[in-house]
mmCIF file with all atom_site columns, C-alpha atoms in Angstrom:
data_model
loop_
_atom_site.group_PDB
_atom_site.id
_atom_site.type_symbol
_atom_site.label_atom_id
_atom_site.label_alt_id
_atom_site.label_comp_id
_atom_site.label_asym_id
_atom_site.label_entity_id
_atom_site.label_seq_id
_atom_site.pdbx_PDB_ins_code
_atom_site.Cartn_x
_atom_site.Cartn_y
_atom_site.Cartn_z
_atom_site.occupancy
_atom_site.B_iso_or_equiv
_atom_site.pdbx_formal_charge
_atom_site.auth_seq_id
_atom_site.auth_comp_id
_atom_site.auth_asym_id
_atom_site.auth_atom_id
_atom_site.pdbx_PDB_model_num
ATOM 1   C CA . MET K 1 1   ? 91.838  -77.495 48.522 1.00 0.00 ? 1   MET K CA 1
ATOM 2   C CA . SER K 1 2   ? 94.628  -77.401 51.125 1.00 0.00 ? 2   SER K CA 1
ATOM 3   C CA . LYS K 1 3   ? 95.989  -74.021 52.163 1.00 0.00 ? 3   LYS K CA 1
ATOM 4   C CA . PRO K 1 4   ? 97.311  -72.343 48.996 1.00 0.00 ? 4   PRO K CA 1
ATOM 5   C CA . ILE K 1 5   ? 100.908 -71.239 48.599 1.00 0.00 ? 5   ILE K CA 1
ATOM 6   C CA . ILE K 1 6   ? 100.011 -68.341 46.315 1.00 0.00 ? 6   ILE K CA 1
ATOM 7   C CA . SER K 1 7   ? 96.919  -66.157 46.193 1.00 0.00 ? 7   SER K CA 1
ATOM 8   C CA . VAL K 1 8   ? 96.449  -64.343 42.871 1.00 0.00 ? 8   VAL K CA 1
ATOM 9   C CA . ILE K 1 9   ? 94.414  -61.195 43.426 1.00 0.00 ? 9   ILE K CA 1
ATOM 10  C CA . ILE K 1 10  ? 92.782  -59.625 40.371 1.00 0.00 ? 10  ILE K CA 1
ATOM 11  C CA . PRO K 1 11  ? 91.099  -56.202 40.555 1.00 0.00 ? 11  PRO K CA 1
ATOM 12  C CA . ALA K 1 12  ? 88.423  -55.979 37.879 1.00 0.00 ? 12  ALA K CA 1
ATOM 13  C CA . SER K 1 13  ? 85.789  -53.524 36.730 1.00 0.00 ? 13  SER K CA 1
ATOM 14  C CA . GLY K 1 14  ? 83.491  -54.239 33.803 1.00 0.00 ? 14  GLY K CA 1
ATOM 15  C CA . GLU K 1 15  ? 85.766  -57.017 32.542 1.00 0.00 ? 15  GLU K CA 1
ATOM 16  C CA . THR K 1 16  ? 84.702  -59.848 30.239 1.00 0.00 ? 16  THR K CA 1
ATOM 17  C CA . VAL K 1 17  ? 86.932  -61.415 27.567 1.00 0.00 ? 17  VAL K CA 1
ATOM 18  C CA . LEU K 1 18  ? 90.344  -60.535 28.983 1.00 0.00 ? 18  LEU K CA 1
ATOM 19  C CA . LEU K 1 19  ? 89.375  -61.537 32.507 1.00 0.00 ? 19  LEU K CA 1
ATOM 20  C CA . ALA K 1 20  ? 88.046  -64.840 31.153 1.00 0.00 ? 20  ALA K CA 1
ATOM 21  C CA . ARG K 1 21  ? 91.371  -65.425 29.385 1.00 0.00 ? 21  ARG K CA 1
ATOM 22  C CA . LEU K 1 22  ? 93.313  -64.906 32.613 1.00 0.00 ? 22  LEU K CA 1
ATOM 23  C CA . LEU K 1 23  ? 90.958  -66.995 34.732 1.00 0.00 ? 23  LEU K CA 1
ATOM 24  C CA . GLY K 1 24  ? 91.070  -69.804 32.191 1.00 0.00 ? 24  GLY K CA 1
ATOM 25  C CA . LEU K 1 25  ? 94.835  -70.023 32.697 1.00 0.00 ? 25  LEU K CA 1
ATOM 26  C CA . LEU K 1 26  ? 94.733  -69.784 36.484 1.00 0.00 ? 26  LEU K CA 1
ATOM 27  C CA . SER K 1 27  ? 91.599  -71.620 37.562 1.00 0.00 ? 27  SER K CA 1
ATOM 28  C CA . GLY K 1 28  ? 92.252  -75.035 39.045 1.00 0.00 ? 28  GLY K CA 1
ATOM 29  C CA . GLN K 1 29  ? 96.028  -74.673 39.366 1.00 0.00 ? 29  GLN K CA 1
ATOM 30  C CA . ARG K 1 30  ? 97.520  -76.593 42.260 1.00 0.00 ? 30  ARG K CA 1
ATOM 31  C CA . ASP K 1 31  ? 98.386  -74.665 45.448 1.00 0.00 ? 31  ASP K CA 1
ATOM 32  C CA . THR K 1 32  ? 96.887  -71.518 43.939 1.00 0.00 ? 32  THR K CA 1
ATOM 33  C CA . GLU K 1 33  ? 93.956  -69.442 45.121 1.00 0.00 ? 33  GLU K CA 1
ATOM 34  C CA . VAL K 1 34  ? 92.387  -66.945 42.716 1.00 0.00 ? 34  VAL K CA 1
ATOM 35  C CA . ILE K 1 35  ? 90.453  -63.950 44.033 1.00 0.00 ? 35  ILE K CA 1
ATOM 36  C CA . VAL K 1 36  ? 88.617  -61.484 41.781 1.00 0.00 ? 36  VAL K CA 1
ATOM 37  C CA . SER K 1 37  ? 87.923  -58.200 43.557 1.00 0.00 ? 37  SER K CA 1
ATOM 38  C CA . ILE K 1 38  ? 85.187  -56.113 41.943 1.00 0.00 ? 38  ILE K CA 1
ATOM 39  C CA . PRO K 1 39  ? 83.080  -53.031 42.690 1.00 0.00 ? 39  PRO K CA 1
ATOM 40  C CA . ARG K 1 40  ? 79.674  -53.795 44.125 1.00 0.00 ? 40  ARG K CA 1
ATOM 41  C CA . GLY K 1 41  ? 77.137  -54.049 41.288 1.00 0.00 ? 41  GLY K CA 1
ATOM 42  C CA . ASP K 1 42  ? 79.689  -54.946 38.583 1.00 0.00 ? 42  ASP K CA 1
ATOM 43  C CA . ILE K 1 43  ? 77.570  -57.530 36.787 1.00 0.00 ? 43  ILE K CA 1
ATOM 44  C CA . LYS K 1 44  ? 79.963  -58.055 33.863 1.00 0.00 ? 44  LYS K CA 1
ATOM 45  C CA . SER K 1 45  ? 82.952  -59.039 35.995 1.00 0.00 ? 45  SER K CA 1
ATOM 46  C CA . LEU K 1 46  ? 80.793  -61.042 38.380 1.00 0.00 ? 46  LEU K CA 1
ATOM 47  C CA . GLN K 1 47  ? 79.228  -63.084 35.583 1.00 0.00 ? 47  GLN K CA 1
ATOM 48  C CA . THR K 1 48  ? 82.610  -63.661 33.965 1.00 0.00 ? 48  THR K CA 1
ATOM 49  C CA . ALA K 1 49  ? 84.199  -64.858 37.219 1.00 0.00 ? 49  ALA K CA 1
ATOM 50  C CA . SER K 1 50  ? 81.226  -67.106 38.051 1.00 0.00 ? 50  SER K CA 1
ATOM 51  C CA . GLY K 1 51  ? 82.211  -69.461 35.241 1.00 0.00 ? 51  GLY K CA 1
ATOM 52  C CA . TYR K 1 52  ? 85.459  -70.396 36.991 1.00 0.00 ? 52  TYR K CA 1
ATOM 53  C CA . ASN K 1 53  ? 86.587  -71.946 40.246 1.00 0.00 ? 53  ASN K CA 1
ATOM 54  C CA . VAL K 1 54  ? 87.583  -68.634 41.830 1.00 0.00 ? 54  VAL K CA 1
ATOM 55  C CA . LYS K 1 55  ? 86.557  -66.508 44.794 1.00 0.00 ? 55  LYS K CA 1
ATOM 56  C CA . THR K 1 56  ? 84.818  -63.193 44.162 1.00 0.00 ? 56  THR K CA 1
ATOM 57  C CA . VAL K 1 57  ? 84.736  -60.332 46.657 1.00 0.00 ? 57  VAL K CA 1
ATOM 58  C CA . GLU K 1 58  ? 82.736  -57.136 46.235 1.00 0.00 ? 58  GLU K CA 1
ATOM 59  C CA . GLY K 1 59  ? 82.902  -53.683 47.786 1.00 0.00 ? 59  GLY K CA 1
ATOM 60  C CA . LYS K 1 60  ? 83.793  -50.076 47.067 1.00 0.00 ? 60  LYS K CA 1
ATOM 61  C CA . PRO K 1 61  ? 85.336  -49.207 43.673 1.00 0.00 ? 61  PRO K CA 1
ATOM 62  C CA . GLY K 1 62  ? 88.952  -48.119 43.205 1.00 0.00 ? 62  GLY K CA 1
ATOM 63  C CA . ARG K 1 63  ? 91.947  -50.249 42.330 1.00 0.00 ? 63  ARG K CA 1
ATOM 64  C CA . GLY K 1 64  ? 93.806  -49.650 45.606 1.00 0.00 ? 64  GLY K CA 1
ATOM 65  C CA . VAL K 1 65  ? 90.692  -50.497 47.628 1.00 0.00 ? 65  VAL K CA 1
ATOM 66  C CA . GLN K 1 66  ? 89.995  -53.595 45.538 1.00 0.00 ? 66  GLN K CA 1
ATOM 67  C CA . LEU K 1 67  ? 93.570  -54.857 45.798 1.00 0.00 ? 67  LEU K CA 1
ATOM 68  C CA . ASP K 1 68  ? 93.611  -54.474 49.569 1.00 0.00 ? 68  ASP K CA 1
ATOM 69  C CA . ARG K 1 69  ? 90.185  -56.085 49.921 1.00 0.00 ? 69  ARG K CA 1
ATOM 70  C CA . GLY K 1 70  ? 91.395  -59.082 47.939 1.00 0.00 ? 70  GLY K CA 1
ATOM 71  C CA . ALA K 1 71  ? 94.510  -59.322 50.100 1.00 0.00 ? 71  ALA K CA 1
ATOM 72  C CA . GLU K 1 72  ? 92.388  -59.334 53.247 1.00 0.00 ? 72  GLU K CA 1
ATOM 73  C CA . GLU K 1 73  ? 90.468  -62.342 51.950 1.00 0.00 ? 73  GLU K CA 1
ATOM 74  C CA . ALA K 1 74  ? 93.559  -64.219 50.724 1.00 0.00 ? 74  ALA K CA 1
ATOM 75  C CA . ALA K 1 75  ? 94.831  -67.374 52.415 1.00 0.00 ? 75  ALA K CA 1
ATOM 76  C CA . GLY K 1 76  ? 98.127  -67.797 50.538 1.00 0.00 ? 76  GLY K CA 1
ATOM 77  C CA . GLU K 1 77  ? 101.614 -67.332 51.932 1.00 0.00 ? 77  GLU K CA 1
ATOM 78  C CA . ILE K 1 78  ? 102.471 -65.224 48.871 1.00 0.00 ? 78  ILE K CA 1
ATOM 79  C CA . LEU K 1 79  ? 100.212 -62.564 47.366 1.00 0.00 ? 79  LEU K CA 1
ATOM 80  C CA . LEU K 1 80  ? 100.412 -61.806 43.637 1.00 0.00 ? 80  LEU K CA 1
ATOM 81  C CA . PHE K 1 81  ? 98.487  -58.849 42.233 1.00 0.00 ? 81  PHE K CA 1
ATOM 82  C CA . CYS K 1 82  ? 97.611  -59.204 38.553 1.00 0.00 ? 82  CYS K CA 1
ATOM 83  C CA . HIS K 1 83  ? 95.573  -56.841 36.382 1.00 0.00 ? 83  HIS K CA 1
ATOM 84  C CA . ALA K 1 84  ? 92.606  -58.372 34.574 1.00 0.00 ? 84  ALA K CA 1
ATOM 85  C CA . ASP K 1 85  ? 94.040  -57.560 31.131 1.00 0.00 ? 85  ASP K CA 1
ATOM 86  C CA . THR K 1 86  ? 97.372  -59.245 31.856 1.00 0.00 ? 86  THR K CA 1
ATOM 87  C CA . THR K 1 87  ? 98.379  -62.897 31.600 1.00 0.00 ? 87  THR K CA 1
ATOM 88  C CA . LEU K 1 88  ? 101.162 -64.626 33.499 1.00 0.00 ? 88  LEU K CA 1
ATOM 89  C CA . PRO K 1 89  ? 103.949 -66.517 31.687 1.00 0.00 ? 89  PRO K CA 1
ATOM 90  C CA . ASP K 1 90  ? 104.693 -70.238 31.797 1.00 0.00 ? 90  ASP K CA 1
ATOM 91  C CA . GLY K 1 91  ? 106.618 -71.037 34.957 1.00 0.00 ? 91  GLY K CA 1
ATOM 92  C CA . TRP K 1 92  ? 105.309 -67.953 36.761 1.00 0.00 ? 92  TRP K CA 1
ATOM 93  C CA . LYS K 1 93  ? 104.680 -69.838 39.999 1.00 0.00 ? 93  LYS K CA 1
ATOM 94  C CA . GLU K 1 94  ? 108.227 -71.177 40.229 1.00 0.00 ? 94  GLU K CA 1
ATOM 95  C CA . ALA K 1 95  ? 109.586 -67.717 39.409 1.00 0.00 ? 95  ALA K CA 1
ATOM 96  C CA . VAL K 1 96  ? 107.549 -66.142 42.215 1.00 0.00 ? 96  VAL K CA 1
ATOM 97  C CA . THR K 1 97  ? 108.308 -68.704 44.899 1.00 0.00 ? 97  THR K CA 1
ATOM 98  C CA . GLY K 1 98  ? 111.989 -68.829 43.928 1.00 0.00 ? 98  GLY K CA 1
ATOM 99  C CA . THR K 1 99  ? 112.288 -65.041 44.158 1.00 0.00 ? 99  THR K CA 1
ATOM 100 C CA . MET K 1 100 ? 110.630 -64.873 47.559 1.00 0.00 ? 100 MET K CA 1
ATOM 101 C CA . ARG K 1 101 ? 113.047 -67.493 48.947 1.00 0.00 ? 101 ARG K CA 1
ATOM 102 C CA . LYS K 1 102 ? 116.050 -65.254 48.267 1.00 0.00 ? 102 LYS K CA 1
ATOM 103 C CA . PRO K 1 103 ? 117.509 -63.506 51.308 1.00 0.00 ? 103 PRO K CA 1
ATOM 104 C CA . GLY K 1 104 ? 116.845 -59.798 51.562 1.00 0.00 ? 104 GLY K CA 1
ATOM 105 C CA . VAL K 1 105 ? 113.955 -59.846 49.071 1.00 0.00 ? 105 VAL K CA 1
ATOM 106 C CA . SER K 1 106 ? 110.712 -58.182 50.141 1.00 0.00 ? 106 SER K CA 1
ATOM 107 C CA . GLY K 1 107 ? 108.859 -58.621 46.855 1.00 0.00 ? 107 GLY K CA 1
ATOM 108 C CA . GLY K 1 108 ? 109.093 -58.715 43.102 1.00 0.00 ? 108 GLY K CA 1
ATOM 109 C CA . ALA K 1 109 ? 107.477 -58.158 39.745 1.00 0.00 ? 109 ALA K CA 1
ATOM 110 C CA . PHE K 1 110 ? 107.770 -59.385 36.167 1.00 0.00 ? 110 PHE K CA 1
ATOM 111 C CA . ARG K 1 111 ? 109.198 -57.770 33.080 1.00 0.00 ? 111 ARG K CA 1
ATOM 112 C CA . LEU K 1 112 ? 106.568 -56.289 30.775 1.00 0.00 ? 112 LEU K CA 1
ATOM 113 C CA . ALA K 1 113 ? 105.539 -57.377 27.286 1.00 0.00 ? 113 ALA K CA 1
ATOM 114 C CA . ILE K 1 114 ? 102.621 -55.952 25.307 1.00 0.00 ? 114 ILE K CA 1
ATOM 115 C CA . ASP K 1 115 ? 100.376 -58.229 23.262 1.00 0.00 ? 115 ASP K CA 1
ATOM 116 C CA . SER K 1 116 ? 101.020 -56.398 20.006 1.00 0.00 ? 116 SER K CA 1
ATOM 117 C CA . GLY K 1 117 ? 103.356 -56.561 17.049 1.00 0.00 ? 117 GLY K CA 1
ATOM 118 C CA . LEU K 1 118 ? 103.507 -52.780 16.649 1.00 0.00 ? 118 LEU K CA 1
ATOM 119 C CA . LEU K 1 119 ? 106.942 -51.215 16.991 1.00 0.00 ? 119 LEU K CA 1
ATOM 120 C CA . ARG K 1 120 ? 105.680 -48.431 19.266 1.00 0.00 ? 120 ARG K CA 1
ATOM 121 C CA . HIS K 1 121 ? 104.336 -50.986 21.729 1.00 0.00 ? 121 HIS K CA 1
ATOM 122 C CA . ARG K 1 122 ? 107.620 -52.888 21.750 1.00 0.00 ? 122 ARG K CA 1
ATOM 123 C CA . ILE K 1 123 ? 109.401 -49.603 22.487 1.00 0.00 ? 123 ILE K CA 1
ATOM 124 C CA . ILE K 1 124 ? 106.997 -48.861 25.354 1.00 0.00 ? 124 ILE K CA 1
ATOM 125 C CA . ALA K 1 125 ? 107.608 -52.297 26.889 1.00 0.00 ? 125 ALA K CA 1
ATOM 126 C CA . SER K 1 126 ? 111.389 -51.967 26.521 1.00 0.00 ? 126 SER K CA 1
ATOM 127 C CA . SER K 1 127 ? 111.277 -48.515 28.134 1.00 0.00 ? 127 SER K CA 1
ATOM 128 C CA . ALA K 1 128 ? 109.194 -49.855 31.017 1.00 0.00 ? 128 ALA K CA 1
ATOM 129 C CA . ASN K 1 129 ? 111.681 -52.650 31.627 1.00 0.00 ? 129 ASN K CA 1
ATOM 130 C CA . LEU K 1 130 ? 114.598 -50.212 31.538 1.00 0.00 ? 130 LEU K CA 1
ATOM 131 C CA . ARG K 1 131 ? 112.786 -47.889 33.942 1.00 0.00 ? 131 ARG K CA 1
ATOM 132 C CA . SER K 1 132 ? 112.149 -50.750 36.351 1.00 0.00 ? 132 SER K CA 1
ATOM 133 C CA . ALA K 1 133 ? 115.748 -51.946 36.246 1.00 0.00 ? 133 ALA K CA 1
ATOM 134 C CA . LEU K 1 134 ? 117.440 -48.555 36.548 1.00 0.00 ? 134 LEU K CA 1
ATOM 135 C CA . LEU K 1 135 ? 115.021 -46.513 38.642 1.00 0.00 ? 135 LEU K CA 1
ATOM 136 C CA . GLY K 1 136 ? 113.076 -49.171 40.545 1.00 0.00 ? 136 GLY K CA 1
ATOM 137 C CA . LEU K 1 137 ? 109.814 -47.660 39.268 1.00 0.00 ? 137 LEU K CA 1
ATOM 138 C CA . ILE K 1 138 ? 107.539 -50.677 38.986 1.00 0.00 ? 138 ILE K CA 1
ATOM 139 C CA . TYR K 1 139 ? 103.912 -50.379 37.906 1.00 0.00 ? 139 TYR K CA 1
ATOM 140 C CA . GLY K 1 140 ? 100.961 -52.608 38.694 1.00 0.00 ? 140 GLY K CA 1
ATOM 141 C CA . ASP K 1 141 ? 100.731 -54.060 35.189 1.00 0.00 ? 141 ASP K CA 1
ATOM 142 C CA . GLN K 1 142 ? 103.976 -55.941 35.919 1.00 0.00 ? 142 GLN K CA 1
ATOM 143 C CA . ALA K 1 143 ? 102.165 -58.293 38.355 1.00 0.00 ? 143 ALA K CA 1
ATOM 144 C CA . VAL K 1 144 ? 103.665 -57.296 41.688 1.00 0.00 ? 144 VAL K CA 1
ATOM 145 C CA . PHE K 1 145 ? 104.067 -59.958 44.374 1.00 0.00 ? 145 PHE K CA 1
ATOM 146 C CA . THR K 1 146 ? 105.172 -60.182 48.000 1.00 0.00 ? 146 THR K CA 1
ATOM 147 C CA . SER K 1 147 ? 104.732 -62.364 51.050 1.00 0.00 ? 147 SER K CA 1
ATOM 148 C CA . ARG K 1 148 ? 101.755 -62.003 53.349 1.00 0.00 ? 148 ARG K CA 1
ATOM 149 C CA . GLU K 1 149 ? 104.177 -60.918 56.101 1.00 0.00 ? 149 GLU K CA 1
ATOM 150 C CA . PHE K 1 150 ? 105.744 -58.120 54.073 1.00 0.00 ? 150 PHE K CA 1
ATOM 151 C CA . TYR K 1 151 ? 102.353 -57.019 52.789 1.00 0.00 ? 151 TYR K CA 1
ATOM 152 C CA . LYS K 1 152 ? 101.086 -56.505 56.319 1.00 0.00 ? 152 LYS K CA 1
ATOM 153 C CA . LYS K 1 153 ? 104.291 -54.831 57.510 1.00 0.00 ? 153 LYS K CA 1
ATOM 154 C CA . SER K 1 154 ? 104.240 -52.413 54.572 1.00 0.00 ? 154 SER K CA 1
ATOM 155 C CA . GLY K 1 155 ? 100.659 -51.362 55.237 1.00 0.00 ? 155 GLY K CA 1
ATOM 156 C CA . GLY K 1 156 ? 99.431  -52.855 51.943 1.00 0.00 ? 156 GLY K CA 1
ATOM 157 C CA . PHE K 1 157 ? 97.708  -50.986 49.156 1.00 0.00 ? 157 PHE K CA 1
ATOM 158 C CA . ARG K 1 158 ? 96.188  -47.722 50.271 1.00 0.00 ? 158 ARG K CA 1
ATOM 159 C CA . PRO K 1 159 ? 92.761  -46.396 49.147 1.00 0.00 ? 159 PRO K CA 1
ATOM 160 C CA . MET K 1 160 ? 94.313  -43.906 46.725 1.00 0.00 ? 160 MET K CA 1
ATOM 161 C CA . PRO K 1 161 ? 92.537  -42.740 43.553 1.00 0.00 ? 161 PRO K CA 1
ATOM 162 C CA . ILE K 1 162 ? 95.792  -43.113 41.571 1.00 0.00 ? 162 ILE K CA 1
ATOM 163 C CA . MET K 1 163 ? 99.469  -44.109 42.128 1.00 0.00 ? 163 MET K CA 1
ATOM 164 C CA . GLU K 1 164 ? 98.550  -46.911 44.498 1.00 0.00 ? 164 GLU K CA 1
ATOM 165 C CA . ASP K 1 165 ? 101.125 -49.168 42.828 1.00 0.00 ? 165 ASP K CA 1
ATOM 166 C CA . VAL K 1 166 ? 104.003 -46.653 42.984 1.00 0.00 ? 166 VAL K CA 1
ATOM 167 C CA . ASP K 1 167 ? 103.151 -45.903 46.614 1.00 0.00 ? 167 ASP K CA 1
ATOM 168 C CA . PHE K 1 168 ? 103.076 -49.580 47.564 1.00 0.00 ? 168 PHE K CA 1
ATOM 169 C CA . ILE K 1 169 ? 106.360 -50.413 45.830 1.00 0.00 ? 169 ILE K CA 1
ATOM 170 C CA . LYS K 1 170 ? 108.056 -47.459 47.514 1.00 0.00 ? 170 LYS K CA 1
ATOM 171 C CA . ARG K 1 171 ? 107.114 -48.804 50.950 1.00 0.00 ? 171 ARG K CA 1
ATOM 172 C CA . LEU K 1 172 ? 107.976 -52.381 49.992 1.00 0.00 ? 172 LEU K CA 1
ATOM 173 C CA . ARG K 1 173 ? 111.468 -51.283 48.909 1.00 0.00 ? 173 ARG K CA 1
ATOM 174 C CA . ARG K 1 174 ? 112.139 -49.851 52.367 1.00 0.00 ? 174 ARG K CA 1
ATOM 175 C CA . MET K 1 175 ? 112.007 -53.382 53.771 1.00 0.00 ? 175 MET K CA 1
ATOM 176 C CA . GLY K 1 176 ? 114.189 -55.155 51.213 1.00 0.00 ? 176 GLY K CA 1
ATOM 177 C CA . LYS K 1 177 ? 114.953 -55.679 47.558 1.00 0.00 ? 177 LYS K CA 1
ATOM 178 C CA . VAL K 1 178 ? 112.093 -55.728 45.043 1.00 0.00 ? 178 VAL K CA 1
ATOM 179 C CA . SER K 1 179 ? 113.365 -58.080 42.344 1.00 0.00 ? 179 SER K CA 1
ATOM 180 C CA . ILE K 1 180 ? 112.457 -58.126 38.668 1.00 0.00 ? 180 ILE K CA 1
ATOM 181 C CA . VAL K 1 181 ? 112.210 -61.702 37.394 1.00 0.00 ? 181 VAL K CA 1
ATOM 182 C CA . LYS K 1 182 ? 113.402 -62.506 33.884 1.00 0.00 ? 182 LYS K CA 1
ATOM 183 C CA . LYS K 1 183 ? 110.029 -63.748 32.672 1.00 0.00 ? 183 LYS K CA 1
ATOM 184 C CA . ALA K 1 184 ? 107.562 -61.247 31.221 1.00 0.00 ? 184 ALA K CA 1
ATOM 185 C CA . VAL K 1 185 ? 103.831 -60.866 31.724 1.00 0.00 ? 185 VAL K CA 1
ATOM 186 C CA . LEU K 1 186 ? 101.783 -60.163 28.604 1.00 0.00 ? 186 LEU K CA 1
ATOM 187 C CA . THR K 1 187 ? 99.423  -57.216 28.876 1.00 0.00 ? 187 THR K CA 1
ATOM 188 C CA . SER K 1 188 ? 96.743  -55.989 26.484 1.00 0.00 ? 188 SER K CA 1
ATOM 189 C CA . PRO K 1 189 ? 97.550  -52.931 24.319 1.00 0.00 ? 189 PRO K CA 1
ATOM 190 C CA . ARG K 1 190 ? 94.008  -51.598 24.739 1.00 0.00 ? 190 ARG K CA 1
ATOM 191 C CA . ARG K 1 191 ? 94.834  -48.474 26.748 1.00 0.00 ? 191 ARG K CA 1
ATOM 192 C CA . TRP K 1 192 ? 97.592  -47.378 24.365 1.00 0.00 ? 192 TRP K CA 1
ATOM 193 C CA . LEU K 1 193 ? 95.301  -48.050 21.395 1.00 0.00 ? 193 LEU K CA 1
ATOM 194 C CA . SER K 1 194 ? 92.342  -46.169 22.844 1.00 0.00 ? 194 SER K CA 1
ATOM 195 C CA . GLU K 1 195 ? 94.252  -43.161 24.197 1.00 0.00 ? 195 GLU K CA 1
ATOM 196 C CA . GLY K 1 196 ? 97.208  -43.008 21.842 1.00 0.00 ? 196 GLY K CA 1
ATOM 197 C CA . ALA K 1 197 ? 100.616 -44.424 22.701 1.00 0.00 ? 197 ALA K CA 1
ATOM 198 C CA . LEU K 1 198 ? 102.552 -41.146 22.889 1.00 0.00 ? 198 LEU K CA 1
ATOM 199 C CA . TYR K 1 199 ? 99.877  -39.327 24.885 1.00 0.00 ? 199 TYR K CA 1
ATOM 200 C CA . CYS K 1 200 ? 99.521  -42.221 27.321 1.00 0.00 ? 200 CYS K CA 1
ATOM 201 C CA . VAL K 1 201 ? 103.265 -42.520 27.936 1.00 0.00 ? 201 VAL K CA 1
ATOM 202 C CA . LEU K 1 202 ? 103.826 -38.774 28.357 1.00 0.00 ? 202 LEU K CA 1
ATOM 203 C CA . ARG K 1 203 ? 100.818 -38.296 30.622 1.00 0.00 ? 203 ARG K CA 1
ATOM 204 C CA . ASN K 1 204 ? 101.756 -41.194 32.883 1.00 0.00 ? 204 ASN K CA 1
ATOM 205 C CA . SER K 1 205 ? 105.384 -40.074 33.090 1.00 0.00 ? 205 SER K CA 1
ATOM 206 C CA . ILE K 1 206 ? 104.336 -36.562 34.075 1.00 0.00 ? 206 ILE K CA 1
ATOM 207 C CA . LEU K 1 207 ? 101.851 -37.835 36.660 1.00 0.00 ? 207 LEU K CA 1
ATOM 208 C CA . VAL K 1 208 ? 104.406 -40.140 38.282 1.00 0.00 ? 208 VAL K CA 1
ATOM 209 C CA . SER K 1 209 ? 106.986 -37.358 38.368 1.00 0.00 ? 209 SER K CA 1
ATOM 210 C CA . LEU K 1 210 ? 104.497 -34.966 39.988 1.00 0.00 ? 210 LEU K CA 1
ATOM 211 C CA . TYR K 1 211 ? 103.515 -37.615 42.532 1.00 0.00 ? 211 TYR K CA 1
ATOM 212 C CA . LEU K 1 212 ? 107.146 -38.210 43.476 1.00 0.00 ? 212 LEU K CA 1
ATOM 213 C CA . LEU K 1 213 ? 107.528 -34.443 43.867 1.00 0.00 ? 213 LEU K CA 1
ATOM 214 C CA . GLY K 1 214 ? 104.667 -34.460 46.379 1.00 0.00 ? 214 GLY K CA 1
ATOM 215 C CA . VAL K 1 215 ? 101.559 -33.515 44.396 1.00 0.00 ? 215 VAL K CA 1
ATOM 216 C CA . GLU K 1 216 ? 98.427  -34.862 46.088 1.00 0.00 ? 216 GLU K CA 1
ATOM 217 C CA . PRO K 1 217 ? 97.006  -38.037 44.407 1.00 0.00 ? 217 PRO K CA 1
ATOM 218 C CA . GLY K 1 218 ? 93.453  -36.639 44.353 1.00 0.00 ? 218 GLY K CA 1
ATOM 219 C CA . LYS K 1 219 ? 94.593  -33.748 42.189 1.00 0.00 ? 219 LYS K CA 1
ATOM 220 C CA . LEU K 1 220 ? 96.531  -36.102 39.898 1.00 0.00 ? 220 LEU K CA 1
ATOM 221 C CA . SER K 1 221 ? 93.453  -38.301 39.565 1.00 0.00 ? 221 SER K CA 1
ATOM 222 C CA . ARG K 1 222 ? 91.328  -35.338 38.470 1.00 0.00 ? 222 ARG K CA 1
ATOM 223 C CA . TRP K 1 223 ? 93.927  -34.452 35.868 1.00 0.00 ? 223 TRP K CA 1
ATOM 224 C CA . TYR K 1 224 ? 94.072  -38.085 34.720 1.00 0.00 ? 224 TYR K CA 1
ATOM 225 C CA . SER K 1 225 ? 90.299  -38.172 34.259 1.00 0.00 ? 225 SER K CA 1
ATOM 226 C CA . GLY K 1 226 ? 90.184  -34.735 32.652 1.00 0.00 ? 226 GLY K CA 1
ATOM 227 C CA . THR K 1 227 ? 88.076  -33.073 35.356 1.00 0.00 ? 227 THR K CA 1
ATOM 228 C CA . LEU K 1 228 ? 90.564  -30.364 36.348 1.00 0.00 ? 228 LEU K CA 1
#
């Protein structure tokens, strides 16, 4: 393959069916490199990725670490970071390249849709899209993208135990506009189903607010995991 235009970087840990769904859509696409970044010893994700024409990199666990490791291995002019339980919409490549051609743009992300017919999940997605538009608070499940140049200038994803996406977007916004494209990614409802929609939304909102107020990410991570 000639040098890719876009590198899609997927952090994964213990992923099977949903990762396979995403890789099935991406594998073999023209001008696209796919990199799956996994913790060392993650047999499930490794076996899933081995069935597709993708690159797999292994190392320390942690989403921020995995995202940055994938970026280091990427050859594309544009880097797109996509969660393993999320799928990209039709025309995603044109949306990404078109956004990055606009003057003053340092990066972008997609609108959010949740793969569920439940009203509470539609409300969560609508709230997330409103939050992104009004406050500029963009989360990693919206498939963030930027150029290789801006990624390096921003310092990339940091090895944080939590809030690595909010931290990265904050630095990216200092260098230009982070645009929200009209198309929506489709993400799995699994976390809202397993933890409870209301609890998940309230907890995440509180954690983000505390982070923006200066609370140390390590402490937030312990609260998130219930070890405080």
